[in-house]
Amino acid sequence: QVRLVESGGGLVQAGGSLRLSCAASGRTSSVYAMGWFRQAPGKEREFVAAVNWSGGRTYYADSVKGRFTISRDNAKNTVYLQMNSLKPEDTAVYYCAADMGMVLHTTSRSYDYWGQGTQVTVSS
């Protein structure tokens, strides 16, 4: 069992920045990768970014490439999502997820554990 707790969401103006954190506890030694997903009202949950827990390999959705950066601190069992140049279309609930598999995935169904989500609202 892996427990994930997100923090750092809030309200920001377009062009601003936020940093999300996801603290993991429990069987973190079995986690292969961590991902961030988001879900806007009336839309499906979509992939944002993922990082390989041990090697630091990263992958991003095209919509956030160059603006968002995912990173991890293994000593703190924490994953971060630095979001810069935010746009109103980035408004969503952001979820952290843990993947216990062996491949870096971008689909939500491949992730085994999920946090409760944190709201990010970008005003124009």
Coordinates of C-alpha atoms in Angstrom, one line a residue:
Q1 CA 0.0 0.0 0.0
V2 CA 1.3 3.5 -0.9
R3 CA -0.3 6.6 0.4
L4 CA 0.0 9.9 -1.5
V5 CA -0.7 13.4 -0.3
E6 CA -0.6 16.4 -2.6
S7 CA -0.2 20.0 -1.6
G8 CA 0.6 23.3 -3.1
G9 CA -2.5 24.1 -5.2
G10 CA -4.2 27.4 -5.3
L11 CA -5.3 30.4 -7.3
V12 CA -2.8 32.2 -9.5
Q13 CA -2.9 34.7 -12.3
A14 CA -2.1 33.8 -15.9
G15 CA 1.7 33.8 -16.4
G16 CA 2.3 33.0 -12.7
S17 CA 3.9 29.9 -11.1
L18 CA 3.0 27.2 -8.6
R19 CA 4.8 24.2 -7.2
L20 CA 2.9 21.1 -6.3
S21 CA 4.3 18.5 -3.9
C22 CA 3.3 14.9 -3.5
A23 CA 4.5 13.1 -0.4
A24 CA 4.6 9.3 -0.6
S25 CA 4.5 6.9 2.4
G26 CA 4.2 3.1 2.8
R27 CA 5.7 0.7 0.3
T28 CA 7.7 3.4 -1.6
S29 CA 10.6 1.0 -2.3
S30 CA 8.3 -0.8 -4.7
V31 CA 7.3 2.3 -6.6
Y32 CA 8.7 2.4 -10.2
A33 CA 7.5 5.8 -11.3
M34 CA 5.4 8.8 -10.2
G35 CA 3.1 10.7 -12.4
W36 CA 0.9 13.9 -12.3
F37 CA -2.4 13.9 -14.0
R38 CA -5.1 16.6 -14.1
Q39 CA -8.9 16.7 -14.6
A40 CA -10.8 19.8 -15.6
P41 CA -14.6 20.0 -15.1
G42 CA -16.4 17.9 -17.7
K43 CA -13.2 16.5 -19.1
E44 CA -11.4 13.2 -18.8
R45 CA -8.3 12.9 -16.6
E46 CA -5.2 13.6 -18.7
F47 CA -1.5 12.9 -18.3
V48 CA 0.7 15.8 -17.4
A49 CA 4.2 14.4 -16.5
A50 CA 5.9 11.4 -15.0
V51 CA 9.3 10.6 -13.6
N52 CA 11.1 7.3 -13.1
W53 CA 11.7 7.0 -9.3
S54 CA 15.2 5.6 -9.4
G55 CA 16.7 7.0 -12.6
G56 CA 15.1 10.4 -12.9
R57 CA 13.9 9.8 -16.4
T58 CA 11.0 12.2 -17.2
Y59 CA 8.2 12.4 -19.7
Y60 CA 5.8 15.3 -20.4
A61 CA 2.6 16.0 -22.2
D62 CA 3.0 18.3 -25.2
S63 CA 0.7 20.8 -23.6
V64 CA 3.0 21.4 -20.7
K65 CA 6.4 20.8 -22.2
G66 CA 8.8 23.7 -21.6
R67 CA 6.6 25.1 -18.9
F68 CA 6.3 22.3 -16.3
T69 CA 9.1 20.4 -14.6
I70 CA 8.7 17.2 -12.6
S71 CA 11.3 16.2 -10.1
R72 CA 11.8 13.9 -7.2
D73 CA 13.6 13.9 -3.9
N74 CA 14.1 10.2 -3.0
A75 CA 15.3 11.0 0.5
K76 CA 12.0 12.7 1.3
N77 CA 9.9 10.4 -0.8
T78 CA 8.4 13.4 -2.5
V79 CA 7.7 14.3 -6.1
Y80 CA 7.3 17.9 -7.3
L81 CA 5.6 19.6 -10.2
Q82 CA 7.0 23.1 -10.9
M83 CA 4.5 24.9 -13.1
N84 CA 5.5 28.1 -14.8
S85 CA 3.8 30.4 -17.3
L86 CA 0.5 29.1 -16.2
K87 CA -2.5 29.5 -18.5
P88 CA -6.2 29.5 -17.8
E89 CA -6.5 26.2 -19.6
D90 CA -4.2 24.6 -16.9
T91 CA -7.1 25.0 -14.4
A92 CA -7.9 21.6 -13.1
V93 CA -7.7 19.3 -10.1
Y94 CA -4.1 17.8 -10.2
Y95 CA -3.5 14.3 -9.0
C96 CA -0.4 12.5 -8.0
A97 CA -0.1 8.8 -8.8
A98 CA 2.3 5.9 -8.2
D99 CA 3.1 3.2 -10.7
M100 CA 4.3 -0.2 -9.3
G101 CA 5.0 -1.6 -12.8
M102 CA 8.2 -1.7 -14.8
V103 CA 7.6 0.8 -17.6
L104 CA 7.1 4.6 -17.5
H105 CA 3.4 5.0 -18.3
T106 CA 1.3 7.9 -19.5
T107 CA -2.1 6.3 -19.1
S108 CA -4.0 6.7 -15.9
R109 CA -5.2 3.1 -15.8
S110 CA -1.5 2.0 -15.5
Y111 CA -1.1 3.7 -12.1
D112 CA -1.9 1.8 -8.9
Y113 CA -2.2 4.5 -6.2
W114 CA -3.7 8.0 -6.3
G115 CA -3.7 11.0 -4.1
Q116 CA -6.8 13.0 -3.2
G117 CA -6.0 15.8 -5.7
T118 CA -5.3 19.5 -5.3
Q119 CA -7.1 22.3 -7.1
V120 CA -5.2 24.7 -9.4
T121 CA -7.1 27.7 -10.7
V122 CA -5.5 30.1 -13.2
S123 CA -7.3 33.4 -13.7
S124 CA -7.0 35.4 -16.9

